[in-house]
Amino acid sequence: MEAIATSRVVPVQLPCRRQLSSLFANSSCIELRRYPCRGLVSIMHHPKLLRPVTASVQPQELSALGNESNVVPSKEILDLWRSVEAVCFDVDSTVCVDEGIDELAEFCGAGKAVAEWTARAMGGSVPFEEALAARLSLFKPSLSKVEEYLENRPPRLSPGIEELVKKLRANNIDVYLISGGFRQMINPVASILGIPRENIFANNLLFGNSGEFLGFDENEPTSRSGGKAKAVQQIRKGRLYKTMAMIGDGATDLEARKPGGADLFICYAGVQLREAVAAKADWLIFKFESLINSLD
């Protein structure tokens, strides 16, 4: 993460009426950090020990995709998976069953409109930074509302994710969380899974001195299109990993598979099945047990 002193606020503007019509946890303390520039405050969430909630989800039907050859991995893909030194996970609809920004928006009374934007962003039809700014502009969450949300909505983990992360760590494979969501909501997830804060790449909400919403920090690589790929490339370059995998459900996760980034993209469709993304994955899974069992 770049130095906070250089951070620039990205204000968000409400789309015009014509645009809008056409487009359609618990917390023990909140640490306030004042920025050098007047009137800016950022929060970092420090949770209590949370009791995780493992959600019950209905796996997507394979028939929706037809007869996809990547559901059964080749020997080459299996060998690549077994040789990884680091695994990067998307958070929303992968590690957790919810889309964090959608849940926060619903809590603030703007769930439907924001969810429609999220679907477009994850499908790759609009630039991520455009979708992020537009979604936030629809409900402009205040500091107090975020605090209230964190206190009332503990993370809902996808079935099998805790076991998979434990298995990876037992095999000396490093785990990262790379998300277009917000650190304030992802920190509790990392605490549950035992993932260190320095292994989180995510966005950060910014607030004024009175707790009013100001925007988001654009210096975070995940705040724009191609950001997840950049984050993976930064991790690989800094840690000199020979082999890395990216696991997620969206187009922004697929982007991370490129030279200097992830060698392997595994599409997790246990929550959301995005056909265009699934078709291009090296391996399409519907349950994390598939990955756990292949490491035995």
mmCIF file of N, CA and C in Angstrom, residues 1 4 27 29-35 40-46 104 141-150 182-187 197 203-213 215 217 220:
data_model
loop_
_atom_site.group_PDB
_atom_site.id
_atom_site.type_symbol
_atom_site.label_atom_id
_atom_site.label_comp_id
_atom_site.label_asym_id
_atom_site.label_seq_id
_atom_site.Cartn_x
_atom_site.Cartn_y
_atom_site.Cartn_z
ATOM 1 N N MET A 1 0.850 -1.201 0.000
ATOM 2 C CA MET A 1 0.000 0.000 0.000
ATOM 3 C C MET A 1 0.875 1.236 0.000
ATOM 4 N N ILE A 4 0.181 6.804 3.050
ATOM 5 C CA ILE A 4 -1.109 7.471 3.211
ATOM 6 C C ILE A 4 -0.999 8.964 2.925
ATOM 7 N N SER A 27 -17.464 -5.498 16.152
ATOM 8 C CA SER A 27 -16.339 -4.568 16.195
ATOM 9 C C SER A 27 -16.073 -4.135 17.627
ATOM 10 N N CYS A 29 -13.390 -1.895 18.378
ATOM 11 C CA CYS A 29 -13.032 -0.483 18.344
ATOM 12 C C CYS A 29 -12.772 -0.083 16.915
ATOM 13 N N ILE A 30 -12.895 1.166 16.651
ATOM 14 C CA ILE A 30 -12.580 1.735 15.351
ATOM 15 C C ILE A 30 -11.478 2.760 15.572
ATOM 16 N N GLU A 31 -10.341 2.550 14.920
ATOM 17 C CA GLU A 31 -9.236 3.486 15.060
ATOM 18 C C GLU A 31 -9.359 4.559 13.987
ATOM 19 N N LEU A 32 -9.392 5.798 14.381
ATOM 20 C CA LEU A 32 -9.471 6.901 13.436
ATOM 21 C C LEU A 32 -8.079 7.393 13.134
ATOM 22 N N ARG A 33 -7.794 7.543 11.824
ATOM 23 C CA ARG A 33 -6.484 8.042 11.436
ATOM 24 C C ARG A 33 -6.661 9.322 10.639
ATOM 25 N N ARG A 34 -6.075 10.410 11.120
ATOM 26 C CA ARG A 34 -6.209 11.693 10.435
ATOM 27 C C ARG A 34 -5.158 11.789 9.337
ATOM 28 N N TYR A 35 -5.595 12.270 8.212
ATOM 29 C CA TYR A 35 -4.683 12.491 7.094
ATOM 30 C C TYR A 35 -4.041 13.864 7.226
ATOM 31 N N LEU A 40 -9.772 14.935 6.415
ATOM 32 C CA LEU A 40 -9.892 13.560 5.970
ATOM 33 C C LEU A 40 -9.645 12.603 7.120
ATOM 34 N N VAL A 41 -10.465 11.599 7.217
ATOM 35 C CA VAL A 41 -10.300 10.563 8.223
ATOM 36 C C VAL A 41 -10.508 9.219 7.565
ATOM 37 N N SER A 42 -9.652 8.250 7.864
ATOM 38 C CA SER A 42 -9.834 6.890 7.360
ATOM 39 C C SER A 42 -10.001 5.975 8.553
ATOM 40 N N ILE A 43 -10.703 4.859 8.381
ATOM 41 C CA ILE A 43 -10.846 3.928 9.481
ATOM 42 C C ILE A 43 -10.242 2.599 9.107
ATOM 43 N N MET A 44 -9.658 1.941 10.097
ATOM 44 C CA MET A 44 -9.214 0.565 9.960
ATOM 45 C C MET A 44 -9.898 -0.231 11.050
ATOM 46 N N HIS A 45 -10.495 -1.330 10.697
ATOM 47 C CA HIS A 45 -11.332 -2.082 11.617
ATOM 48 C C HIS A 45 -10.505 -3.091 12.389
ATOM 49 N N HIS A 46 -10.601 -3.087 13.714
ATOM 50 C CA HIS A 46 -9.922 -4.060 14.556
ATOM 51 C C HIS A 46 -10.977 -4.889 15.275
ATOM 52 N N LEU A 104 -23.633 -4.007 2.321
ATOM 53 C CA LEU A 104 -23.580 -2.704 2.985
ATOM 54 C C LEU A 104 -24.630 -1.768 2.395
ATOM 55 N N PRO A 141 -22.077 5.677 2.274
ATOM 56 C CA PRO A 141 -22.094 5.184 3.658
ATOM 57 C C PRO A 141 -21.285 6.067 4.607
ATOM 58 N N SER A 142 -21.891 6.457 5.702
ATOM 59 C CA SER A 142 -21.191 7.246 6.720
ATOM 60 C C SER A 142 -20.386 6.322 7.618
ATOM 61 N N LEU A 143 -19.478 6.902 8.379
ATOM 62 C CA LEU A 143 -18.674 6.124 9.324
ATOM 63 C C LEU A 143 -19.567 5.389 10.322
ATOM 64 N N SER A 144 -20.574 6.076 10.856
ATOM 65 C CA SER A 144 -21.449 5.453 11.848
ATOM 66 C C SER A 144 -22.225 4.282 11.246
ATOM 67 N N LYS A 145 -22.610 4.401 9.974
ATOM 68 C CA LYS A 145 -23.354 3.323 9.318
ATOM 69 C C LYS A 145 -22.457 2.118 9.092
ATOM 70 N N VAL A 146 -21.204 2.344 8.732
ATOM 71 C CA VAL A 146 -20.263 1.242 8.560
ATOM 72 C C VAL A 146 -20.017 0.546 9.897
ATOM 73 N N GLU A 147 -19.850 1.315 10.961
ATOM 74 C CA GLU A 147 -19.667 0.732 12.290
ATOM 75 C C GLU A 147 -20.866 -0.132 12.680
ATOM 76 N N GLU A 148 -22.057 0.405 12.425
ATOM 77 C CA GLU A 148 -23.285 -0.331 12.758
ATOM 78 C C GLU A 148 -23.371 -1.621 11.951
ATOM 79 N N TYR A 149 -23.017 -1.543 10.680
ATOM 80 C CA TYR A 149 -23.038 -2.734 9.825
ATOM 81 C C TYR A 149 -22.077 -3.797 10.363
ATOM 82 N N LEU A 150 -20.862 -3.398 10.698
ATOM 83 C CA LEU A 150 -19.866 -4.350 11.184
ATOM 84 C C LEU A 150 -20.298 -5.016 12.482
ATOM 85 N N PHE A 182 -13.850 -3.580 0.669
ATOM 86 C CA PHE A 182 -13.232 -2.609 1.559
ATOM 87 C C PHE A 182 -12.524 -3.275 2.730
ATOM 88 N N ARG A 183 -11.375 -2.734 3.081
ATOM 89 C CA ARG A 183 -10.583 -3.276 4.180
ATOM 90 C C ARG A 183 -11.390 -3.332 5.474
ATOM 91 N N GLN A 184 -12.233 -2.341 5.697
ATOM 92 C CA GLN A 184 -13.021 -2.309 6.927
ATOM 93 C C GLN A 184 -13.868 -3.566 7.080
ATOM 94 N N MET A 185 -14.278 -4.168 5.964
ATOM 95 C CA MET A 185 -15.138 -5.348 6.001
ATOM 96 C C MET A 185 -14.355 -6.648 5.809
ATOM 97 N N ILE A 186 -13.141 -6.545 5.291
ATOM 98 C CA ILE A 186 -12.340 -7.731 5.004
ATOM 99 C C ILE A 186 -11.424 -8.101 6.168
ATOM 100 N N ASN A 187 -11.026 -7.116 6.966
ATOM 101 C CA ASN A 187 -10.163 -7.411 8.114
ATOM 102 C C ASN A 187 -10.742 -8.483 9.041
ATOM 103 N N ARG A 197 -2.589 -9.164 8.141
ATOM 104 C CA ARG A 197 -3.089 -7.952 7.497
ATOM 105 C C ARG A 197 -2.240 -7.552 6.289
ATOM 106 N N ASN A 203 -9.692 -2.186 -1.049
ATOM 107 C CA ASN A 203 -9.974 -0.753 -1.077
ATOM 108 C C ASN A 203 -10.202 -0.203 0.323
ATOM 109 N N ASN A 204 -10.204 1.115 0.423
ATOM 110 C CA ASN A 204 -10.344 1.764 1.720
ATOM 111 C C ASN A 204 -11.321 2.933 1.611
ATOM 112 N N LEU A 205 -12.344 2.925 2.451
ATOM 113 C CA LEU A 205 -13.291 4.029 2.506
ATOM 114 C C LEU A 205 -12.682 5.209 3.246
ATOM 115 N N LEU A 206 -13.027 6.408 2.832
ATOM 116 C CA LEU A 206 -12.522 7.628 3.459
ATOM 117 C C LEU A 206 -13.686 8.444 4.010
ATOM 118 N N PHE A 207 -13.459 9.018 5.174
ATOM 119 C CA PHE A 207 -14.494 9.786 5.853
ATOM 120 C C PHE A 207 -13.942 11.122 6.329
ATOM 121 N N GLY A 208 -14.830 12.096 6.490
ATOM 122 C CA GLY A 208 -14.451 13.397 7.020
ATOM 123 C C GLY A 208 -14.406 13.393 8.527
ATOM 124 N N ASN A 209 -14.048 14.538 9.107
ATOM 125 C CA ASN A 209 -13.915 14.645 10.566
ATOM 126 C C ASN A 209 -15.222 14.378 11.296
ATOM 127 N N SER A 210 -16.342 14.600 10.647
ATOM 128 C CA SER A 210 -17.644 14.353 11.272
ATOM 129 C C SER A 210 -18.196 12.974 10.908
ATOM 130 N N GLY A 211 -17.380 12.164 10.249
ATOM 131 C CA GLY A 211 -17.809 10.825 9.880
ATOM 132 C C GLY A 211 -18.563 10.749 8.570
ATOM 133 N N GLU A 212 -18.615 11.861 7.821
ATOM 134 C CA GLU A 212 -19.334 11.845 6.553
ATOM 135 C C GLU A 212 -18.489 11.132 5.485
ATOM 136 N N PHE A 213 -19.163 10.480 4.577
ATOM 137 C CA PHE A 213 -18.500 9.762 3.490
ATOM 138 C C PHE A 213 -17.865 10.741 2.513
ATOM 139 N N GLY A 215 -15.322 9.361 -0.052
ATOM 140 C CA GLY A 215 -14.921 8.647 -1.260
ATOM 141 C C GLY A 215 -14.078 7.437 -0.911
ATOM 142 N N ASP A 217 -9.914 5.568 -1.491
ATOM 143 C CA ASP A 217 -8.508 5.837 -1.772
ATOM 144 C C ASP A 217 -8.127 5.212 -3.107
ATOM 145 N N GLU A 220 -5.012 2.528 -3.833
ATOM 146 C CA GLU A 220 -5.105 1.078 -3.720
ATOM 147 C C GLU A 220 -5.193 0.492 -5.134
#
